[in-house]
Each structure stands twice: as C-alpha cells, then as structure tokens.
Tab-separated table of C-alpha atoms in Angstrom:
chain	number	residue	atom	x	y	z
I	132	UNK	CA	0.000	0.000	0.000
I	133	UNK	CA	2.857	2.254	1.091
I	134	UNK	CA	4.596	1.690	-2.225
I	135	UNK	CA	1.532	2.714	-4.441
I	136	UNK	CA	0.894	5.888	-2.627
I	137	UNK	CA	4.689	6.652	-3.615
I	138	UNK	CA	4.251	5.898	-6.996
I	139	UNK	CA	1.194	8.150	-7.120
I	140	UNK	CA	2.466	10.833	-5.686
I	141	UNK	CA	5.629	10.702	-7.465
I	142	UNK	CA	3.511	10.811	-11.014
I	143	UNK	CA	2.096	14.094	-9.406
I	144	UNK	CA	4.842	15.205	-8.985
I	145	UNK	CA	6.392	14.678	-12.037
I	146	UNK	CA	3.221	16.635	-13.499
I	147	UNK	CA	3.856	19.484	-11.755
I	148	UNK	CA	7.437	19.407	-12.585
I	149	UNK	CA	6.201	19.486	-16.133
I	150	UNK	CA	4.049	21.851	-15.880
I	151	UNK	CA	6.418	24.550	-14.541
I	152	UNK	CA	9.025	23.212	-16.920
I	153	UNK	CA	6.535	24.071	-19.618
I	154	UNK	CA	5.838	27.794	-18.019
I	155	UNK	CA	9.216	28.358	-18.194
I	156	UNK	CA	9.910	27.718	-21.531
I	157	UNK	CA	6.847	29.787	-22.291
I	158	UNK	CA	8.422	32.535	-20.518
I	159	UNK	CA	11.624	32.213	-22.222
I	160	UNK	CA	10.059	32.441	-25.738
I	161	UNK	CA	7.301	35.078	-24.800
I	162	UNK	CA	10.970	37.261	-23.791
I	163	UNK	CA	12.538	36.667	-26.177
I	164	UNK	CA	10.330	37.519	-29.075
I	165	UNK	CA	9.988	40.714	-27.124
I	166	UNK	CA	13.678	41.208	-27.992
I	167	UNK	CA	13.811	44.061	-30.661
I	168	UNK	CA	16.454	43.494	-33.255
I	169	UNK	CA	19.160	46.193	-34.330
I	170	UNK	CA	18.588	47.242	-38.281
I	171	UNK	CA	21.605	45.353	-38.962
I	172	UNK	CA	20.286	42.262	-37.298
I	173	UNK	CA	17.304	42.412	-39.512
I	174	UNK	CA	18.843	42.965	-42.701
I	175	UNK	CA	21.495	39.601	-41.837
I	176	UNK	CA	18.055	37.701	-40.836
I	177	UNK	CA	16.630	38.408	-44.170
I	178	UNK	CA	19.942	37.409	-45.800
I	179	UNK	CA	20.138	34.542	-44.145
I	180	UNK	CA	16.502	33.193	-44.811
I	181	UNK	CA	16.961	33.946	-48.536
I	182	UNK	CA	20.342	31.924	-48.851
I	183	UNK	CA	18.475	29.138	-47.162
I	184	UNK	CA	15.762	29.246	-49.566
I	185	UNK	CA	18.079	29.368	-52.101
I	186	UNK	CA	19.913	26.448	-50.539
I	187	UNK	CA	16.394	24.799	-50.750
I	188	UNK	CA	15.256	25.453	-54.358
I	189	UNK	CA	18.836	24.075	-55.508
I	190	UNK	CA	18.295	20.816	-54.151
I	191	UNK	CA	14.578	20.603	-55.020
I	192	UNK	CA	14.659	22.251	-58.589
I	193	UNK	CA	16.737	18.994	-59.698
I	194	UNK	CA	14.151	16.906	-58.363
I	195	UNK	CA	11.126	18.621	-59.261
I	196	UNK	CA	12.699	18.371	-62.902
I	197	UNK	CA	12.897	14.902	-62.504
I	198	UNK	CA	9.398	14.121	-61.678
I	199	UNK	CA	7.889	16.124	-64.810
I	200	UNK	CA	10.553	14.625	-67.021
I	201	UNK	CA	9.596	10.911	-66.097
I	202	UNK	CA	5.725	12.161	-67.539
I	203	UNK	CA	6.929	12.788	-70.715
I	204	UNK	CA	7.564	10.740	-73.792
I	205	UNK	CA	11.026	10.883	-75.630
I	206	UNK	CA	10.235	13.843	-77.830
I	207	UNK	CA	8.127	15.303	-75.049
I	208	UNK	CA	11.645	16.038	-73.107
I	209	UNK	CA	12.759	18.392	-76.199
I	210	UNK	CA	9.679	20.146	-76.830
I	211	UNK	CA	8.266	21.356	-73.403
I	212	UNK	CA	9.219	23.379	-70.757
I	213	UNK	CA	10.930	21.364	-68.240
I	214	UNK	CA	9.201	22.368	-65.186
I	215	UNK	CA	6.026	21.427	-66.243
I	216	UNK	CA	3.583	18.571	-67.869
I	217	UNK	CA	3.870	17.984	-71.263
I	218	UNK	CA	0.724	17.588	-73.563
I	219	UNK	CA	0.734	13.923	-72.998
I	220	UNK	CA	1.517	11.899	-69.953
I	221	UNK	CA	3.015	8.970	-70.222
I	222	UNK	CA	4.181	8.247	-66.583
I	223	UNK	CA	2.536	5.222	-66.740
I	224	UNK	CA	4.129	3.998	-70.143
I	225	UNK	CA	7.196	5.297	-68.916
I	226	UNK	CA	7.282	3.305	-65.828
I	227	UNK	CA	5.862	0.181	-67.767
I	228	UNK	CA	8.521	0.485	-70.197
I	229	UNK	CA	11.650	0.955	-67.802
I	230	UNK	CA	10.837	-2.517	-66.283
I	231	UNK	CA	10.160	-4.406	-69.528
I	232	UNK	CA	12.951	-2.854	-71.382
I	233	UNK	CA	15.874	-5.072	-72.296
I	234	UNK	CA	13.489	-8.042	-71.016
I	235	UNK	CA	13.579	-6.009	-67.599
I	236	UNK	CA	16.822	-5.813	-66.874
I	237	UNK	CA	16.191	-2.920	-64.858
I	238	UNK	CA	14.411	-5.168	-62.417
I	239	UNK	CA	17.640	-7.242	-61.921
I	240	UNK	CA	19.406	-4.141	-61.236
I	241	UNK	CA	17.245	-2.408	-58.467
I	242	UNK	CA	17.363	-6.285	-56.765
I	243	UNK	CA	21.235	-6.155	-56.948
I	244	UNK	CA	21.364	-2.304	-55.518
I	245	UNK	CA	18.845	-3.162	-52.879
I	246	UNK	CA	21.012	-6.346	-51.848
I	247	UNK	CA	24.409	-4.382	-52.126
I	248	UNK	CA	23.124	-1.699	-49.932
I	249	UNK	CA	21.151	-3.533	-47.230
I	250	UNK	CA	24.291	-6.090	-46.980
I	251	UNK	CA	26.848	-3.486	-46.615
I	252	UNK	CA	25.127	-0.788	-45.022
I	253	UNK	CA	23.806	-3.092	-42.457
I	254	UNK	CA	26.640	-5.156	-41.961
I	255	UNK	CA	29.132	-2.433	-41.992
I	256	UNK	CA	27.139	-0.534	-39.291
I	257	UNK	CA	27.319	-3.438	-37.080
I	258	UNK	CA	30.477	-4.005	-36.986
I	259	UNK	CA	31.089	0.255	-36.819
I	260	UNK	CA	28.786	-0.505	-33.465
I	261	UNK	CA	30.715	-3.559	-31.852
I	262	UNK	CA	33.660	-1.441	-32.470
I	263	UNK	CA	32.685	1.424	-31.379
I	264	UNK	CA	31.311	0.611	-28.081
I	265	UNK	CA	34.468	-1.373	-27.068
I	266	UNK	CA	36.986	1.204	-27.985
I	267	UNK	CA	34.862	3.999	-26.342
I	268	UNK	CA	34.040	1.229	-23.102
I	269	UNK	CA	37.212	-0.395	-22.487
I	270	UNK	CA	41.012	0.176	-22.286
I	271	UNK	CA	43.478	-2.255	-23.647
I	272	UNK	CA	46.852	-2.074	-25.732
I	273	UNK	CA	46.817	0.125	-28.810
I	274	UNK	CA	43.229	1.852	-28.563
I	275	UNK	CA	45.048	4.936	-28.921
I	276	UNK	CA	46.937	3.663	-32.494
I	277	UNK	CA	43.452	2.155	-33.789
I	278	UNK	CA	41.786	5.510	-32.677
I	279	UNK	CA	44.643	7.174	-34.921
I	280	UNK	CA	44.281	4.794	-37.848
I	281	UNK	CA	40.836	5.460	-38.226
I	282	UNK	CA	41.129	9.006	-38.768
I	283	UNK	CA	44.046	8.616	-41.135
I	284	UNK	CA	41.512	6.307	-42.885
I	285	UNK	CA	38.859	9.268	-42.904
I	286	UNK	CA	40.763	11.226	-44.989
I	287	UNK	CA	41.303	8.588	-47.814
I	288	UNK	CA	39.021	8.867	-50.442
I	289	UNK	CA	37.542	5.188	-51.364
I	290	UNK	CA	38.143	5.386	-55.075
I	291	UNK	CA	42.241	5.566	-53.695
I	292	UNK	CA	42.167	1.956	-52.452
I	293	UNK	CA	39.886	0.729	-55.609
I	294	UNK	CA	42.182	-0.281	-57.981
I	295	UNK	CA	44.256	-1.995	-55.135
I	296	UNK	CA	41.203	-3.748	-53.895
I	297	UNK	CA	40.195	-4.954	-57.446
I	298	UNK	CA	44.145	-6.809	-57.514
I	299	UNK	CA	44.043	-8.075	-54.771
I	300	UNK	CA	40.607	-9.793	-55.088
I	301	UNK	CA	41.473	-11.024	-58.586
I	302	UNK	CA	44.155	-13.054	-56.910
I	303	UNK	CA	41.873	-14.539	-54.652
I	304	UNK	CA	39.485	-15.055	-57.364
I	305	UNK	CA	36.758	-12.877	-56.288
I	306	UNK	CA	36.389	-10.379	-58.955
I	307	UNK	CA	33.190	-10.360	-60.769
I	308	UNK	CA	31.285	-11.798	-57.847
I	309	UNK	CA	28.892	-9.823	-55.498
I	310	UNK	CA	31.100	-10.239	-52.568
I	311	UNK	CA	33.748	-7.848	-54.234
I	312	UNK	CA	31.184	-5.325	-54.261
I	313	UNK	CA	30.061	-6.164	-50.318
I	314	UNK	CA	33.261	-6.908	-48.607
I	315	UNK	CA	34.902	-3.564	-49.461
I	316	UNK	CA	31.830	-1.737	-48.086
I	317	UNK	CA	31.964	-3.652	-44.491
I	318	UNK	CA	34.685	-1.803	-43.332
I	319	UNK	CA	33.577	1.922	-42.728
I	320	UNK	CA	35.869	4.342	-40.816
I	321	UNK	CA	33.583	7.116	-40.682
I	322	UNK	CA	30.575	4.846	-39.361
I	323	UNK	CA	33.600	3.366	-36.453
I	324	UNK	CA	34.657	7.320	-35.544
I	325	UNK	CA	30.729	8.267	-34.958
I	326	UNK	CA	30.140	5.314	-32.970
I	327	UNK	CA	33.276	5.860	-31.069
I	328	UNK	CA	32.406	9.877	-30.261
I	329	UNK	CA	28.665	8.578	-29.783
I	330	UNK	CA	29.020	5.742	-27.221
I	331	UNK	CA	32.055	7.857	-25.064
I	332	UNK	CA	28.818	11.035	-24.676
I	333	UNK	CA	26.144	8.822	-24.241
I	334	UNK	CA	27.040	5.605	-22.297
I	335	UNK	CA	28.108	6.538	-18.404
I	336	UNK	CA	30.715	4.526	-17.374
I	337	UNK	CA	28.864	3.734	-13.980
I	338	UNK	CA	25.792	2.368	-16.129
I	339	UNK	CA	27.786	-0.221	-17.192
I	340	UNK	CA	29.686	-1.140	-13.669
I	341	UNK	CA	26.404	-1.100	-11.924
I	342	UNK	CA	25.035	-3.708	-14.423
I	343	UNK	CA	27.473	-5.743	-14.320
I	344	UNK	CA	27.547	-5.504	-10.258
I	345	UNK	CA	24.012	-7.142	-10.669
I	346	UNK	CA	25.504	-9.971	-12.718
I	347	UNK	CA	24.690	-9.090	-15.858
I	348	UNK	CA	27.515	-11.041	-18.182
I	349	UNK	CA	29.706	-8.509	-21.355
I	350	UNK	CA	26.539	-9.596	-24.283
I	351	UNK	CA	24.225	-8.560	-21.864
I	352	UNK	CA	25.213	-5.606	-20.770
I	353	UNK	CA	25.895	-4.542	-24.497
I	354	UNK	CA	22.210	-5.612	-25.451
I	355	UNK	CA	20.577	-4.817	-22.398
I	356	UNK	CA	22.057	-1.384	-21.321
I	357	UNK	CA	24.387	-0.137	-23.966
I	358	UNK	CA	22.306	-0.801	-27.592
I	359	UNK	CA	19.259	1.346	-26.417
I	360	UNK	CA	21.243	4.487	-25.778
I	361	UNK	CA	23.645	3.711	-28.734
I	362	UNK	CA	20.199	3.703	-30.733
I	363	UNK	CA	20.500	7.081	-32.480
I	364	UNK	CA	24.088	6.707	-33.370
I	365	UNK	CA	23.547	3.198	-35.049
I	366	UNK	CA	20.524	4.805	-36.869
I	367	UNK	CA	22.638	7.627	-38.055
I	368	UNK	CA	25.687	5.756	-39.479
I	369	UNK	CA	22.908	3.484	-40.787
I	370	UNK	CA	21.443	6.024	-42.754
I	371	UNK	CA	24.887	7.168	-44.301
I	372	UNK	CA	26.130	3.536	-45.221
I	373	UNK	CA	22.886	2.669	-46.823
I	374	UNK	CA	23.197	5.838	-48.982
I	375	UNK	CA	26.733	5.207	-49.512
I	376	UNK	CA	26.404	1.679	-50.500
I	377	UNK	CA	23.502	2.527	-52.862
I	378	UNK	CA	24.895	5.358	-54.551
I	379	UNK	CA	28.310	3.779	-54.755
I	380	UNK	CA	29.878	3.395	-58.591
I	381	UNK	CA	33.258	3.241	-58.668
I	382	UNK	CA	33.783	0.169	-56.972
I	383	UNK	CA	31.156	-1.960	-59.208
I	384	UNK	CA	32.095	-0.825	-62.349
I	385	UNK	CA	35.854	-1.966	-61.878
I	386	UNK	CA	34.322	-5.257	-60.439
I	387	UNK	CA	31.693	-6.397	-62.563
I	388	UNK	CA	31.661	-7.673	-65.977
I	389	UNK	CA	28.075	-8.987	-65.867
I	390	UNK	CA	25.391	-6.549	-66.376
I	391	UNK	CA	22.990	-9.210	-64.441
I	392	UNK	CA	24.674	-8.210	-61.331
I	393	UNK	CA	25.045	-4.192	-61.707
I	394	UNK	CA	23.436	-1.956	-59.562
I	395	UNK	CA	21.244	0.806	-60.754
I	396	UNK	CA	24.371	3.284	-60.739
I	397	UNK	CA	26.744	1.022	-63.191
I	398	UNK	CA	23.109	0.069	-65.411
I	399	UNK	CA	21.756	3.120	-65.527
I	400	UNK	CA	24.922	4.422	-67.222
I	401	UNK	CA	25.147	2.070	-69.369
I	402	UNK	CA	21.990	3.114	-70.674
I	403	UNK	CA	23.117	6.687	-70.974
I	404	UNK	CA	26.240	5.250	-72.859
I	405	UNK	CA	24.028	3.500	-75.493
I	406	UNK	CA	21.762	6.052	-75.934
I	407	UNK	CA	24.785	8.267	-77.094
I	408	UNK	CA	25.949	5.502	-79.339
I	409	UNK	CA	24.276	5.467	-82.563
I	410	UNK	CA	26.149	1.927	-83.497
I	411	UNK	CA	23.720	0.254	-80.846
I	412	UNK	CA	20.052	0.386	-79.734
I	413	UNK	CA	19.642	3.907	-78.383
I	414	UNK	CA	18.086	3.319	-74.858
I	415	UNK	CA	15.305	6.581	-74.689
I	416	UNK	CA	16.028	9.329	-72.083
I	417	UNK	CA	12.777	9.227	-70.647
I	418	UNK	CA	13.334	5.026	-69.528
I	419	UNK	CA	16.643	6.675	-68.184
I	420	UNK	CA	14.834	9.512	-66.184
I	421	UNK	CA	12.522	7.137	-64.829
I	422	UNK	CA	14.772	4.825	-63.780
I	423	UNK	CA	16.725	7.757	-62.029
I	424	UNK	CA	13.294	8.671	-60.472
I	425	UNK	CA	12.912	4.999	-59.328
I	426	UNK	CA	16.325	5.036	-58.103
I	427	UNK	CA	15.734	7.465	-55.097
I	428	UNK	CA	12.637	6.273	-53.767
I	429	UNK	CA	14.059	3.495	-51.964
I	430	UNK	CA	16.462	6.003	-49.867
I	431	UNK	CA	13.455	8.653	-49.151
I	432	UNK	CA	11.514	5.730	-48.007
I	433	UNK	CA	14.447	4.582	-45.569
I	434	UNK	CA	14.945	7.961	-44.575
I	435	UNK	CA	10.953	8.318	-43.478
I	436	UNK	CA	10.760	4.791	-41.732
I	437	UNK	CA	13.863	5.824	-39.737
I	438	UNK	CA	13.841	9.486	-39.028
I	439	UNK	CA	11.380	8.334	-35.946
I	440	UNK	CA	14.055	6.523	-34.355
I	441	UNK	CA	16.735	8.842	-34.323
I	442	UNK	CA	14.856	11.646	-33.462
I	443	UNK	CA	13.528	9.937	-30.564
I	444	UNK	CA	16.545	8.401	-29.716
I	445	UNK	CA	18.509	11.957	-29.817
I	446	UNK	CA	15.932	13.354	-27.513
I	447	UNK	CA	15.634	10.451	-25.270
I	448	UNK	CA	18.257	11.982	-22.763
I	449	UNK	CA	17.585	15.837	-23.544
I	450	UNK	CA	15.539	16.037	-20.179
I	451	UNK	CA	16.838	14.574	-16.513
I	452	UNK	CA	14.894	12.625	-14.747
C-alpha cells in the first residue's frame, strides 16, 4: 500500500514538474520575441533566410525536374518546358517500359542495388557498433593507435584503395562476384569514428559497472544497457552507409563484368552510354529519367521509416529525470 501511494504521488509530482518546466519555456520564448532586433540584425536575418531558400530550391529544382521529365515521352523532353507537364503523360508507359525494357533488366538491377546496400550498409554498421562501443568502453593495448588509424583512414578517399582492392581480389578469385562489391563496403571508418564519439557522450561509465555488479555477463550488458542508448548513433551511421552503398559506382564498375549483377548506378549508365551511341540500340532518355526517379525512392523511403528513431533516440536523454 505504502509503495503505491509513492508511486502516485511521485507521477504528481512529475506533473507538476512538467508543468512549470513548460511555463518556463513559455516565458523564455514570450521574452525573447519581445527582444527588438538592431537594423543590422534584420537585414542579416533576411539574408540569411533567402540563402536558405536558395539552398532549398537548388536541391529541389533537380528533383522537381525529374518528376515532370519521367511524364513525358522521348520527344516530349525536347519540346516542353521542363518544369512542367507535357501535352501527354506517359508516366505510366514510362514506368511500364523501364521494367520491360531489355526483357527487364532494370528489375535485376534495383534487386542487386537493394542487396548491395542492405548487406553493406547493415553489416558495416554493425560491426562500426561492436567497435565502437568497445573502444569507447574499455582500455586495452593500442586503442590509442586504432583511434589514430581510423582518422588517417577518414581522410582517404575510397576510389584511392579501388584499384588496389580490385588486384588483390582477382588473386583470390573474387572479382566479378557480389562479394567484391560487399566486402569492401563492411569496413567503414567514418561509421567506427561516430560510434566511437557517440558511445564515449552517451554511455556513463557507472551504467555499465552497476550492471554488471548485478551480474549481468559482457553480451548482456551490451544488449541490455548499452544498444538502447547507442540507438541514435547506429541509426545515423545506418542512414549514411545505406546511402553510400547505394549510390556507390566506382567500386562496381571496376568489379563487374556482368550486367545481371550491376546496380542501378553502373546500369543506368550504361543506358546513358548506349543512348549516345548510334552503333547500338539507343536506350530513350525518358526510360533513363525514370529509372533515375525509381532510383531514389528506396532512400526517401528509408529515410521516413527511420527518421522516428533517431529523433527519438537523440531526444531520449535531452531532459533529466
């Protein structure tokens, strides 16, 4: 009985100490907008807002372009403005066409993008995750070297070690194959250096000692206590591996020969290349545009379905209980 009357009047208190918590920011805000700004302050606001709009219409004028292109027929794309409709619209021609073309190659190639991507951007994560929570959480010989390796790795662009990668895995026989395309992408320095940073803010050290005081064994204490708050930091280098992986070229192009197993990056300009090569089938730029339109759907839908989670999990420790 004792224990539920705590419990309930720890819940009101917790209201009221939301309430006022909410008062005050009210407060803050209500003073703040009561602030009057300088002249010069105003004119740099106004500069400011209309650089980010202009940030914003260059990244969304592309786009936008993209989406009324894939409407249009071939000729369509020469004759009409490019920000708008054509007289016909042939999105769903277009679309039916891009996945029948070449007896639907294209399908082959968003399956081998969507398999290169969720294998490497997954399994590079994880292993950017296992790393990174035992260099942040423990101390043993040469942390400090590994720690310095990775940022000397950082500042090596990928397409560097490509042409290394694609000898050595012709001596081992694995050029050609998918896993020359997947193996490469496992190792991710960037993805290890977040985690790193992430896990030494966000997991306290006496967490961890106090779990395993209660008997709680290494697995467990990584599953149990440390995953959850390493949540938004596996979510974030998540989100850049997938995007990396997906919009990677280099690296298939030198490893492939078999247009069965391209990705949508290596296929899609090879359809580019053919239709600027009047000795072979000229693939027609609105297929190509609609596979490019295609092409990004996959990452805005991965970006939706996960934004939740790292949003929640960034905010998870904003307030103290």
């Amino acid at each position: 009985m004792t224990a539920s009357i705590q419990t309930v009047i720890r819940k009101r208190q917790d209201k009221r100490n939301l309430k006022l918590a909410l008062e005050d920011h009210r407060t803050r805000v209500a003073k703040a907008q009561k602030i009057q700004l300088t002249t010069m302050q105003k004119i740099m606001n106004v500069i400011v807002h209309v650089l980010m709009a202009l940030m914003v219409l260059y990244c969304l004028i592309p786009l936008i372009w993209l989406l009324f292109s894939s409407t249009k027929m071939n000729e369509g794309l020469f004759s009409s403005f490019g920000l708008w409709f054509a007289s016909q619209n042939a999105f769903l021609q277009n679309l039916h066409d891009t996945f029948t073309f070449q007896d639907g190659i294209y399908v082959k190639w968003l399956w081998n993008t969507i398999l290169y991507a969720v294998a490497a951007g997954l399994g590079s994560t994880i292993f950017a995750t296992f790393a990174g929570y035992a260099v942040a959480t423990m101390r043993f010989p040469g942390r400090k070297l590994l720690l310095t390796v990775t940022l000397a790795f950082m500042s090596i662009p990928s397409s560097i070690i490509t042409v290394p990668l694609y000898l050595m895995y012709s001596n081992i026989g694995l050029v050609g194959s998918m896993w020359s395309v997947i193996i490469p992408q496992l190792s991710n320095a960037f993805g290890l250096y977040l985690m790193i940073i992430f896990a030494q803010t966000s997991i306290p050290v006496s967490l961890l000692e106090a779990a395993k005081l209660d008997g709680a064994n290494s697995w467990q204490v990584f599953w149990k206590v440390a995953f959850p708050l390493l949540s938004p930091g596996f979510v974030t280098v998540l989100l850049f591996a997938l995007v990396g992986a997906w919009n990677n070229y280099f690296l298939p192009l030198i490893m492939l020969s078999d247009a069965n197993k391209f990705p949508l990056t290596v296929g899609l300009n090879v359809w580019l290349r053919l239709g600027q090569d009047s000795m072979y089938y000229a693939t027609p730029n609105n297929l190509i545009l609609m596979g490019s339109l295609i092409a990004i759907i996959p990452l805005i839908i991965a970006f939706l379905s996960l934004q939740k989670y790292w949003q929640n999990g960034l905010s998870a420790g904003a307030v103290k209980q």
